[in-house]
Short mmCIF file of C-alpha atoms in Angstrom, two decimals:
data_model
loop_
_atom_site.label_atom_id
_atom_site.label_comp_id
_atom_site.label_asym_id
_atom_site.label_seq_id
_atom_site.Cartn_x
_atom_site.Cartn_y
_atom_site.Cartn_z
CA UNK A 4 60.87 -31.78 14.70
CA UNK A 5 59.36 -35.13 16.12
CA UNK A 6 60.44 -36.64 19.44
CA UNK A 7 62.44 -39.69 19.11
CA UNK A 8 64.53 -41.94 21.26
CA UNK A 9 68.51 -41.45 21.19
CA UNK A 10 70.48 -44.76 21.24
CA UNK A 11 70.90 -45.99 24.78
CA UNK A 12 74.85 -44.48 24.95
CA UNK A 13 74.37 -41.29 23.56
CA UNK A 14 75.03 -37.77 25.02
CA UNK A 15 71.23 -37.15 25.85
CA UNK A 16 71.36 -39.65 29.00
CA UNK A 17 73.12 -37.25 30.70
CA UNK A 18 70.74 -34.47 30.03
CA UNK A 19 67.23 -35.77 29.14
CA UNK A 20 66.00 -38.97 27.38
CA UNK A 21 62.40 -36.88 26.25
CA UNK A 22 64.92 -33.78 24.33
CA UNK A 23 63.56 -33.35 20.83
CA UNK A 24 66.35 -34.52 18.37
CA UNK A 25 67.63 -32.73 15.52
CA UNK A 26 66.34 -35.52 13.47
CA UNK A 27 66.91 -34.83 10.11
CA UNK A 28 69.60 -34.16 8.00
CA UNK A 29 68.15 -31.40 6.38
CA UNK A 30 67.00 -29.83 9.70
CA UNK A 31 70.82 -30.69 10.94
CA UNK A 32 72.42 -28.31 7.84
CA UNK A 33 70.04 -25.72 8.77
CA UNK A 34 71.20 -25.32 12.47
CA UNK A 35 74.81 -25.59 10.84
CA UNK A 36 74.17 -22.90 8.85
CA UNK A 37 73.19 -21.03 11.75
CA UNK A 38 76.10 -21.59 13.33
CA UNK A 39 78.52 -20.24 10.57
CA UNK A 40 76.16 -17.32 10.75
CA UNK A 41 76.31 -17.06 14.47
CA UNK A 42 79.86 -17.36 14.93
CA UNK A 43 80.35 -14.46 11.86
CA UNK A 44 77.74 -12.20 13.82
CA UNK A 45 80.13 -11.24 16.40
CA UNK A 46 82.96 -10.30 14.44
CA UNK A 47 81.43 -7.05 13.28
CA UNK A 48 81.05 -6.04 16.51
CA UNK A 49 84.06 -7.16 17.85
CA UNK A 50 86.28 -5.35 15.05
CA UNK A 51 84.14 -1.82 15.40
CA UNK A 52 85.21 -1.80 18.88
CA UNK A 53 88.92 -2.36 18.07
CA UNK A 54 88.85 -0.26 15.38
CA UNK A 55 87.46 2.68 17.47
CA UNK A 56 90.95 2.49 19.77
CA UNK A 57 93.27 5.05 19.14
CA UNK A 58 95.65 3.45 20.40
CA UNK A 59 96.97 -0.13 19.44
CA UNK A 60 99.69 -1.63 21.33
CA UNK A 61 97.81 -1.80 24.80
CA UNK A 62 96.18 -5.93 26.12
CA UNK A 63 92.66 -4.21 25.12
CA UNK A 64 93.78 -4.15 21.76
CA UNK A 65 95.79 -7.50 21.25
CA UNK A 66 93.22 -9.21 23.74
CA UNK A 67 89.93 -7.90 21.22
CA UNK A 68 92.00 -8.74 17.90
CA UNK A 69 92.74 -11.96 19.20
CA UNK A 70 89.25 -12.99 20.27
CA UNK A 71 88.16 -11.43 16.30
CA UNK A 72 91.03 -13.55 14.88
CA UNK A 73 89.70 -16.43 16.68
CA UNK A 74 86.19 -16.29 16.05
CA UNK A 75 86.90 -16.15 11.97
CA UNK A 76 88.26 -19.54 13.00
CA UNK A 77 85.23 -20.80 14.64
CA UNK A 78 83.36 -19.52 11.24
CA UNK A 79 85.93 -22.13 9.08
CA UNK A 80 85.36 -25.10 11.52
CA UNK A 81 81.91 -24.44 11.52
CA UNK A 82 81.39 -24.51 7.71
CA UNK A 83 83.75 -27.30 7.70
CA UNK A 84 81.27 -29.21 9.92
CA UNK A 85 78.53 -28.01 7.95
CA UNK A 86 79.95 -29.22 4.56
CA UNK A 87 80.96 -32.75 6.43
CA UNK A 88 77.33 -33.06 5.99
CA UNK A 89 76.86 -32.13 2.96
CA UNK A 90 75.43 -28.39 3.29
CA UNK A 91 77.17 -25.35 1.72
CA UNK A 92 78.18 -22.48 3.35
CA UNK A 93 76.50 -19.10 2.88
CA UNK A 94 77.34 -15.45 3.95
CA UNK A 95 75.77 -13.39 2.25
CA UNK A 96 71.93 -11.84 1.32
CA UNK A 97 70.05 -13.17 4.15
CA UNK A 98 72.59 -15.04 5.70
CA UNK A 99 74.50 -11.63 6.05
CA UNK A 100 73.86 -10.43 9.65
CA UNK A 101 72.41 -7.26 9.95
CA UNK A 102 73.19 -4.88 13.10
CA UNK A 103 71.78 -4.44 15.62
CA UNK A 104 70.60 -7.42 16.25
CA UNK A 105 69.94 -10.96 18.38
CA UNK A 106 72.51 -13.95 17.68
CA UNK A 107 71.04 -16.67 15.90
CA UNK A 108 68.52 -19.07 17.29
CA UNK A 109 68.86 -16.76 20.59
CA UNK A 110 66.55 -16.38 23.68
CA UNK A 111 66.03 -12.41 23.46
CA UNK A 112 65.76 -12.46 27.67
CA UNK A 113 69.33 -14.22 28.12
CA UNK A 114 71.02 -13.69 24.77
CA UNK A 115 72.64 -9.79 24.61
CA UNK A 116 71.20 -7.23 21.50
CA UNK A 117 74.56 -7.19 19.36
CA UNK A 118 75.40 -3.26 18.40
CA UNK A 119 78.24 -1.67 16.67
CA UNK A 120 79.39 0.26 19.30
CA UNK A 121 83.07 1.70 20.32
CA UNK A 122 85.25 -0.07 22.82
CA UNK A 123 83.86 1.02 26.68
CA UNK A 124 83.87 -1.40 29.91
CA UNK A 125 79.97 -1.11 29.45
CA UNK A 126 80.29 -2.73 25.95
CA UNK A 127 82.71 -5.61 26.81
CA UNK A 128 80.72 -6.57 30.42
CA UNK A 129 77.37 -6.18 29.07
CA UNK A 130 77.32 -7.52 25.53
CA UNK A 131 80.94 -9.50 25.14
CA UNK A 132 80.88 -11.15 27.96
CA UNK A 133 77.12 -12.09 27.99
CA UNK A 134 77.92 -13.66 24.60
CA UNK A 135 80.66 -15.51 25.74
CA UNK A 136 78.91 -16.57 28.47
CA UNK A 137 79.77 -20.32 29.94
CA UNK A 138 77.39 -22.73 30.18
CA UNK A 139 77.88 -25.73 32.81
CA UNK A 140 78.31 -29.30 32.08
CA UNK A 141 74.81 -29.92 32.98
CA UNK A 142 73.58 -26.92 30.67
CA UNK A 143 70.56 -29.10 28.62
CA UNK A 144 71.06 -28.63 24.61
CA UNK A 145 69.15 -25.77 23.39
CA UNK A 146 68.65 -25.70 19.44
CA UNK A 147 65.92 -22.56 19.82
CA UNK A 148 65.81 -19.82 21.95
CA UNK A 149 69.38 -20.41 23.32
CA UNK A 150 70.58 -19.15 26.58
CA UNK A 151 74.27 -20.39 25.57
CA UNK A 152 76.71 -20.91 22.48
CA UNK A 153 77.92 -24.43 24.45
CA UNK A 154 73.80 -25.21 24.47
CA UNK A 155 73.27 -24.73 21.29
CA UNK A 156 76.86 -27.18 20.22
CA UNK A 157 75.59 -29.63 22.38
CA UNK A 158 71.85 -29.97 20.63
CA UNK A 159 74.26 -29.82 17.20
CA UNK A 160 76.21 -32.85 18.58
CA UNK A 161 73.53 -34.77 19.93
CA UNK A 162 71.80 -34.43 15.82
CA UNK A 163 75.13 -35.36 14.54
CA UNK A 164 75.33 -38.22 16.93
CA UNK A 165 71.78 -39.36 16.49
CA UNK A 166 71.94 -39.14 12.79
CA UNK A 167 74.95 -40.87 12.14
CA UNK A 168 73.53 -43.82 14.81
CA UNK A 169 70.76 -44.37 12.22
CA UNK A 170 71.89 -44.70 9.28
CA UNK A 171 72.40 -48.73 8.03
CA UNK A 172 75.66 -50.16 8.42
CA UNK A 173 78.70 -48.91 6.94
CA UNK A 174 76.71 -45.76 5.52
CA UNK A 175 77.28 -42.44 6.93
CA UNK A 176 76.14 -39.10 7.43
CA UNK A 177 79.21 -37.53 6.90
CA UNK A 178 79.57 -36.90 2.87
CA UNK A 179 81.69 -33.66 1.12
CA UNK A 180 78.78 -31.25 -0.54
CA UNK A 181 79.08 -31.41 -4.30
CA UNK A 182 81.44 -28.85 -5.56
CA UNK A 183 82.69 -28.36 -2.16
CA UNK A 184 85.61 -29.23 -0.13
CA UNK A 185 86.81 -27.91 3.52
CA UNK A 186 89.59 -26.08 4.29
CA UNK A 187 92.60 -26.23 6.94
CA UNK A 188 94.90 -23.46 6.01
CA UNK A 189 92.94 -20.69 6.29
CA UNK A 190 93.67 -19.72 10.19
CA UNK A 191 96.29 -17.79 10.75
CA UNK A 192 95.25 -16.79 14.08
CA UNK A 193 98.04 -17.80 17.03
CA UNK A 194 95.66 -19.16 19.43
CA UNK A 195 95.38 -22.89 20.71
CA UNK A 196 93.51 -25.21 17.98
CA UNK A 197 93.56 -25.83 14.45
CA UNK A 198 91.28 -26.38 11.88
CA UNK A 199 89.90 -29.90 11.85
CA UNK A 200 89.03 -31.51 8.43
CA UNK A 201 85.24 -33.44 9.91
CA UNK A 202 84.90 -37.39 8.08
CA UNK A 203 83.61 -39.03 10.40
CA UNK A 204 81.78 -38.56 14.63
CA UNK A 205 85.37 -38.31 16.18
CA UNK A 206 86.43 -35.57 14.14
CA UNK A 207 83.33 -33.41 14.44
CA UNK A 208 83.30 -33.78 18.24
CA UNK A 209 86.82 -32.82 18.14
CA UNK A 210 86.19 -29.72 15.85
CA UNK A 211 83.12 -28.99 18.32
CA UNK A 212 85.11 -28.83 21.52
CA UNK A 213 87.44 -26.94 19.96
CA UNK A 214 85.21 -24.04 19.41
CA UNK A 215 82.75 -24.30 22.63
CA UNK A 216 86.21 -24.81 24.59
CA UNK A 217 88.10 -22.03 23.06
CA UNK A 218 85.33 -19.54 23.09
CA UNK A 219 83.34 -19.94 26.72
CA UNK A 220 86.09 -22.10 28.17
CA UNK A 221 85.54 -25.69 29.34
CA UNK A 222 82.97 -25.49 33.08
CA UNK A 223 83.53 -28.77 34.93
CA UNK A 224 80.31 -30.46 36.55
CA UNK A 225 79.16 -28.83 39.37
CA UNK A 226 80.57 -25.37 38.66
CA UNK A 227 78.67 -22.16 38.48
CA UNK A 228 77.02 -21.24 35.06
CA UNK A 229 79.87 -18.16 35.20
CA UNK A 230 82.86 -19.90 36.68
CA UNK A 231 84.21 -17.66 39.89
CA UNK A 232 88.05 -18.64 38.80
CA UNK A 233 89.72 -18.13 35.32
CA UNK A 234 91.86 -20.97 35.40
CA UNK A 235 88.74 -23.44 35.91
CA UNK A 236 87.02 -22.08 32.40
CA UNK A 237 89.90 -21.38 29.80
CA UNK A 238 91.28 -25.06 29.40
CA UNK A 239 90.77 -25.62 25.93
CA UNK A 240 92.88 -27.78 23.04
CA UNK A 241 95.28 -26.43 20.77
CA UNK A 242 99.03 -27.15 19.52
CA UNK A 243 100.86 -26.51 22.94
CA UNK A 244 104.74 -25.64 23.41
CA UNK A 245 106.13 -28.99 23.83
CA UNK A 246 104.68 -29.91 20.54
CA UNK A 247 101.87 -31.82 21.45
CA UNK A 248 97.94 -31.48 20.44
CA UNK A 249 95.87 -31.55 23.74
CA UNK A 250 94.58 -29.20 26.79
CA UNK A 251 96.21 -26.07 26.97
CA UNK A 252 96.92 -25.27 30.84
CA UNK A 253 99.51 -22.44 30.60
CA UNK A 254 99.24 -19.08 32.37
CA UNK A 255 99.19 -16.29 29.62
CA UNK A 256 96.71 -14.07 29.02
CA UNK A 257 96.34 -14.62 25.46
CA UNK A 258 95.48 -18.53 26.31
CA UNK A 259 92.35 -17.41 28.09
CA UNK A 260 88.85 -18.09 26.93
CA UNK A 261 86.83 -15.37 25.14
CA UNK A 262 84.83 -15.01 27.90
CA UNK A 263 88.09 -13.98 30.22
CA UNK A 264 89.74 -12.29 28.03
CA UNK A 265 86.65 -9.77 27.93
CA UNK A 266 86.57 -9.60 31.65
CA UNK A 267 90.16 -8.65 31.41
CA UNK A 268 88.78 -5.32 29.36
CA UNK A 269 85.55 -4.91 31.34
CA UNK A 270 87.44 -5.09 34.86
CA UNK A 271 89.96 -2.99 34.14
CA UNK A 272 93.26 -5.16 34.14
CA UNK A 273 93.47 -4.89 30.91
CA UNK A 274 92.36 -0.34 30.24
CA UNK A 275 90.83 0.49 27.21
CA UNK A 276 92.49 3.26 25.35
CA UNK A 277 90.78 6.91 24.38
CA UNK A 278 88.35 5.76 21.13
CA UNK A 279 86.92 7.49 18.07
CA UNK A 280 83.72 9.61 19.22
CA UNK A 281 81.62 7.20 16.55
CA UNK A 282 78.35 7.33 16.66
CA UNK A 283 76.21 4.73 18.60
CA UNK A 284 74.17 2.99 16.01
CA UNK A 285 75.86 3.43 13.01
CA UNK A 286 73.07 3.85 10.08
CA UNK A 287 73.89 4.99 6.31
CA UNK A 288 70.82 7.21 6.21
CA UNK A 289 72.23 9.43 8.35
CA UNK A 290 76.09 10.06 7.06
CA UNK A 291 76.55 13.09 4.69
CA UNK A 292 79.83 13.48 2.39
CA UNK A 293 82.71 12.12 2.41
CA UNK A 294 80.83 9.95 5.31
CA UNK A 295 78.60 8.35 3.38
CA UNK A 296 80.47 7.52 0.35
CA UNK A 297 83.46 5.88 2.67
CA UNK A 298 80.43 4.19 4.07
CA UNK A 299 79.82 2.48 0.70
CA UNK A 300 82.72 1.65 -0.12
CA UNK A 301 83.16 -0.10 2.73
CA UNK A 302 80.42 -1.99 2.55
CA UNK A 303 81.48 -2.77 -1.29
CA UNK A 304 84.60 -4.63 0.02
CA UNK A 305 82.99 -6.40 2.89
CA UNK A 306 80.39 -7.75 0.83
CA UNK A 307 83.51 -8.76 -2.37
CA UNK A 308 85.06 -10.09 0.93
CA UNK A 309 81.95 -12.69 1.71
CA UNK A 310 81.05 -13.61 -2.00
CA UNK A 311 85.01 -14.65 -2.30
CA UNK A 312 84.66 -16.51 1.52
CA UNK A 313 81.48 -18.64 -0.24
CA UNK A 314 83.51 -19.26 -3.55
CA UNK A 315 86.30 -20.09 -1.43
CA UNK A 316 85.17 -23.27 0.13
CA UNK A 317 84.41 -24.57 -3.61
CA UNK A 318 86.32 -27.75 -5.12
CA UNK A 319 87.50 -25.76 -7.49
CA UNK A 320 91.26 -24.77 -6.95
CA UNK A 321 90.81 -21.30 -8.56
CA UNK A 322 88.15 -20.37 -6.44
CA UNK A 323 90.21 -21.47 -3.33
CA UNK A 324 93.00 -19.01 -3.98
CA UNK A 325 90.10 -16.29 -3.91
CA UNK A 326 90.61 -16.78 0.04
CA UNK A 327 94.23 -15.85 0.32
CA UNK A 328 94.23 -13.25 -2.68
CA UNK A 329 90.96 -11.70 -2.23
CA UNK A 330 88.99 -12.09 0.80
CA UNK A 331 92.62 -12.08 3.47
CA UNK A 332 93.44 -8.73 1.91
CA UNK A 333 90.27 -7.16 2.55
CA UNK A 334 90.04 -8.54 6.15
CA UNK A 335 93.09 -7.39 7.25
CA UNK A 336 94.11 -4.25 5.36
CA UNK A 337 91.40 -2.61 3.33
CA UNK A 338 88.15 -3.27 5.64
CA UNK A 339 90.74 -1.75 9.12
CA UNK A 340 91.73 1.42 7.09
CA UNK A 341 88.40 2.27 5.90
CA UNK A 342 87.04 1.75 8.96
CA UNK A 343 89.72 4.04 11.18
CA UNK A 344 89.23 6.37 8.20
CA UNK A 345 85.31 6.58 8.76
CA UNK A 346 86.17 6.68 12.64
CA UNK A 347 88.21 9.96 11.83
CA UNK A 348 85.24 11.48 9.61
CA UNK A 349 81.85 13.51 10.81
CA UNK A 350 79.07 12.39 9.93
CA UNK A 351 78.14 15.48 8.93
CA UNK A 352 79.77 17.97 5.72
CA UNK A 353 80.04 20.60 8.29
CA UNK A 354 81.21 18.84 10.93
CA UNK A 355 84.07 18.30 13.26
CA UNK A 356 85.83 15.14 13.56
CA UNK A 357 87.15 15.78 16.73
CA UNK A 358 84.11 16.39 18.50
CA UNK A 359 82.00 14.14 16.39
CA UNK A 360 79.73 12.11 16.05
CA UNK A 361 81.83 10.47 13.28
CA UNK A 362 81.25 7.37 11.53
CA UNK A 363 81.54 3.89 12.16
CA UNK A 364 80.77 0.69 9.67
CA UNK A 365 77.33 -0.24 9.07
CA UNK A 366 78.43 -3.47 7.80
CA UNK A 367 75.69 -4.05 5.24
CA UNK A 368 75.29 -6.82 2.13
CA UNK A 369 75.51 -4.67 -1.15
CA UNK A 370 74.81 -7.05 -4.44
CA UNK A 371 77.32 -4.73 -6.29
CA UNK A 372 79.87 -6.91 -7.93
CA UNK A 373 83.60 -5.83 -8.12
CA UNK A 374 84.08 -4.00 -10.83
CA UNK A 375 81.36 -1.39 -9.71
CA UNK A 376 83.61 -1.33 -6.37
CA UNK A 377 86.63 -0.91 -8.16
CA UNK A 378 84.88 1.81 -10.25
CA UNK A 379 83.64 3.61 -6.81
CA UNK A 380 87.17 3.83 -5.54
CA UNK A 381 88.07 5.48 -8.68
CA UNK A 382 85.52 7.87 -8.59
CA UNK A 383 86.29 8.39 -4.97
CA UNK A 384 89.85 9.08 -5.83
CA UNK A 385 89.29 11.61 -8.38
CA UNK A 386 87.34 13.89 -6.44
CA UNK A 387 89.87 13.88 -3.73
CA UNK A 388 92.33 14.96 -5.92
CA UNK A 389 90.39 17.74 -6.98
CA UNK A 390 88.98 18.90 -3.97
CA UNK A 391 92.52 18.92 -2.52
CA UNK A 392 93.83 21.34 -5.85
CA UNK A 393 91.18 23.29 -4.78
CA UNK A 394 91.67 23.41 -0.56
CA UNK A 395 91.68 26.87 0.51
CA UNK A 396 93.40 26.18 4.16
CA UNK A 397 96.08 23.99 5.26
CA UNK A 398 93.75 22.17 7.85
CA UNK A 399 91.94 21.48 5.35
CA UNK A 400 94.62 20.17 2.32
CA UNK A 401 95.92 17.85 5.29
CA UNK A 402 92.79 15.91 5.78
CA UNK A 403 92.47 15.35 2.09
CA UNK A 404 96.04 14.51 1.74
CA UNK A 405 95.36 11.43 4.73
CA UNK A 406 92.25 10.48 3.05
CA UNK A 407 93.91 10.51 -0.40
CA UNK A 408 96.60 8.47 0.76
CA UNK A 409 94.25 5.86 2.43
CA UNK A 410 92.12 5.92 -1.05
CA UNK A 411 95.10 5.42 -2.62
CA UNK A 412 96.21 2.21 -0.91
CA UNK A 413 92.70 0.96 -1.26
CA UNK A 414 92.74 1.55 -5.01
CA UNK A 415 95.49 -0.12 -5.41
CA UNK A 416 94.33 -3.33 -3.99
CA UNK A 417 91.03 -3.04 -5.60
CA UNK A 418 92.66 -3.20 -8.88
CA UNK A 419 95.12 -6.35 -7.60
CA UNK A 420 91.68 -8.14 -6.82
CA UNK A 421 90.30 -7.21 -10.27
CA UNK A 422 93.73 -8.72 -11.82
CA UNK A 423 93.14 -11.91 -9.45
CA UNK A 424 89.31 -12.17 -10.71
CA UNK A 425 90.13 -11.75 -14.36
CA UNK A 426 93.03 -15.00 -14.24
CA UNK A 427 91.21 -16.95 -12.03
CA UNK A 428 87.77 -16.43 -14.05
CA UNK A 429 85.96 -16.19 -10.70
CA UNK A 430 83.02 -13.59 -10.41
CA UNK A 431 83.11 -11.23 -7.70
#
């Protein structure tokens, strides 16, 4: 990128005239792009340590599922931006993220290493939190090497603001990709905010505060770079109980930023229940059995899941619908009963589950389309079935009989998805 001047009443007087612009459109879809990607990149991590609770009707639990639930948000506002511009959303291949690993665009010294690690105080102080991490008012924008998630919004802003201040009159920057179209109905989430449809500088501000604010909360001038009070950092905007869109001010724990409501974990006011003993960096290579092949199968849905997320965003109604009959499903039933399924498995034939080291989701890209995962489920289903015929102690005929049954259910809504596929005409 060149240096150029922003217009006299732009953002970047309050933070430095000499910043280096995003100053090109193209350049401006890329950093977009890696925001979709950065905002995905924590869910992973996020869900394996929910998953790994045993328990789940304890704060930890709700607190971590609402943070996951409102992340996936951030990921639709974010693509909405992204398409405002007239870039296209991607998730998968290299745009997948692969664990462990650095967020996007991150400074390696400030930014945490992101692992797929079961829920411990260690976990939520030392990686959740540091990703959550507020930055202050005065925080510069940071496109590279960012210290922050705000930093990095604000460089994003100032390119959307600089861009759209030089285009000629009445032309603008903000133009629907081809083919593409954004979406408002696909949070379901019940924290503050919805998803804002970007057409012009007002609305992507609006959809940018919403994300930076409901994430690392909103640090007043002055304050410290990790606020000392809760209150001072969780303000953010949302649909509020008298019926009216602005700052959310109330007192619930559930209205707190990301950053708090890890702190709630980490500190202890919110205990973590007994987890899974999964292993600590999660690699196929190294599962055996029924390990490995639950592995794959996983990682067959999860990938189904972000083809249909990419079709989902397209113009075309019958790809839309992919969102709330393919890629919901898999979210919030088939990916969670794998994954407590792996959680419950050694990683080894010989094993024992209850001393582990049992399995966790590598959550890895497989170019398998659905059919072949349908086909694997099948497969996987069928030699269940005969292994439990053939079970020679009750132990083991009842953890083939769980299994089964959680095979079962996923079969069943593999072959829905297949239906949905084959009447929409959509390839998965």
């Amino acid at each position: 990128m060149t240096t150029q001047p922003y217009p006299s009443q732009c953002l970047c007087d309050v933070f430095s005239k000499q910043y280096t612009p995003i100053s090109t459109l193209e350049e401006l879809r890329t950093y977009l792009q890696s925001a979709v990607t950065l905002e995905f990149a924590t869910i992973p991590a996020y869900l394996t340590a929910l998953y790994s609770m045993k328990e789940v009707d304890g704060d930890a639990y709700r607190l971590t599922r609402s943070v996951a639930l409102e992340e996936m948000f951030h990921v639709y506002q974010a693509a909405n931006l992204l398409i405002a511009v007239g870039g296209i959303p991607r998730f998968t291949g290299e745009d997948t993220p692969t664990y462990p690993t650095f967020i996007p665009n991150g400074d390696k010294e400030a930014t945490p290493y992101i692992g797929l690690r079961a829920a411990t105080p260690e976990v939520y102080r030392d990686v959740f939190m540091r990703i959550e991490t507020p930055a202050p008012a005065e925080a510069p924008p940071e496109d590279e090497n960012i210290r922050t998630i705000g930093q990095f919004y604000k460089a994003i802003e100032l390119g959307l603001e600089y861009l759209e201040a030089q285009m000629p009159a009445g032309e603008t920057i903000f133009h629907n990709a081809p083919g593409y179209t954004q979406t408002t109905d696909f949070y379901i989430g019940k924290g503050g905010g919805y998803i804002v449809k970007v057409t012009d500088l007002a609305s992507a501000k609006l959809a940018i505060r919403q994300i930076v604010e409901q994430g690392e909360g909103a640090v007043k001038p002055g304050e410290p770079l990790v606020p000392t009070e809760a209150w001072g950092a969780y303000n953010h905007y949302g649909n509020r109980i008298d019926g009216n869109y602005g700052p959310i001010l109330g007192s619930e724990p559930y209205e707190l930023s990301h950053y708090f409501k890890f702190k709630r974990i980490a500190d202890g006011s919110a205990p973590l229940p007994a987890t899974y003993p999964i292993v600590a960096l999660p690699k196929r290579d190294n599962y055996q059995g029924d390990a490995a092949e639950l592995c794959d199968l996983f990682n067959g849905f999860y990938s189904v899941f972000l083809r249909a997320m990419e079709q989902a965003f397209s113009d075309d109604p019958a790809k839309q619908k992919l969102y709330f009959q393919t890629a919901l499903p898999i979210m919030h039933a088939v990916l969670p009963t794998l994954a407590q399924q792996m959680m419950q498995t050694c990683v080894w034939e010989q094993g024992s589950a209850s001393a582990g080291p049992n399995a966790a989701p590598t959550w890895q890209y497989r170019d398998e389309p659905l059919l072949a995962v349908q086909a694997e489920t099948q497969a996987l289903v069928a030699r269940l079935q005969l292994a439990e015929r053939q079970a020679r102690t009750v132990t083991e005929t009842a953890t083939l009989q769980t299994m089964l049954g959680v095979l079962e259910s996923v079969k069943e809504q593999a072959d829905q998805m297949v239906a949905v596929a084959n009447v929409t005409g959509c390839s998965l």
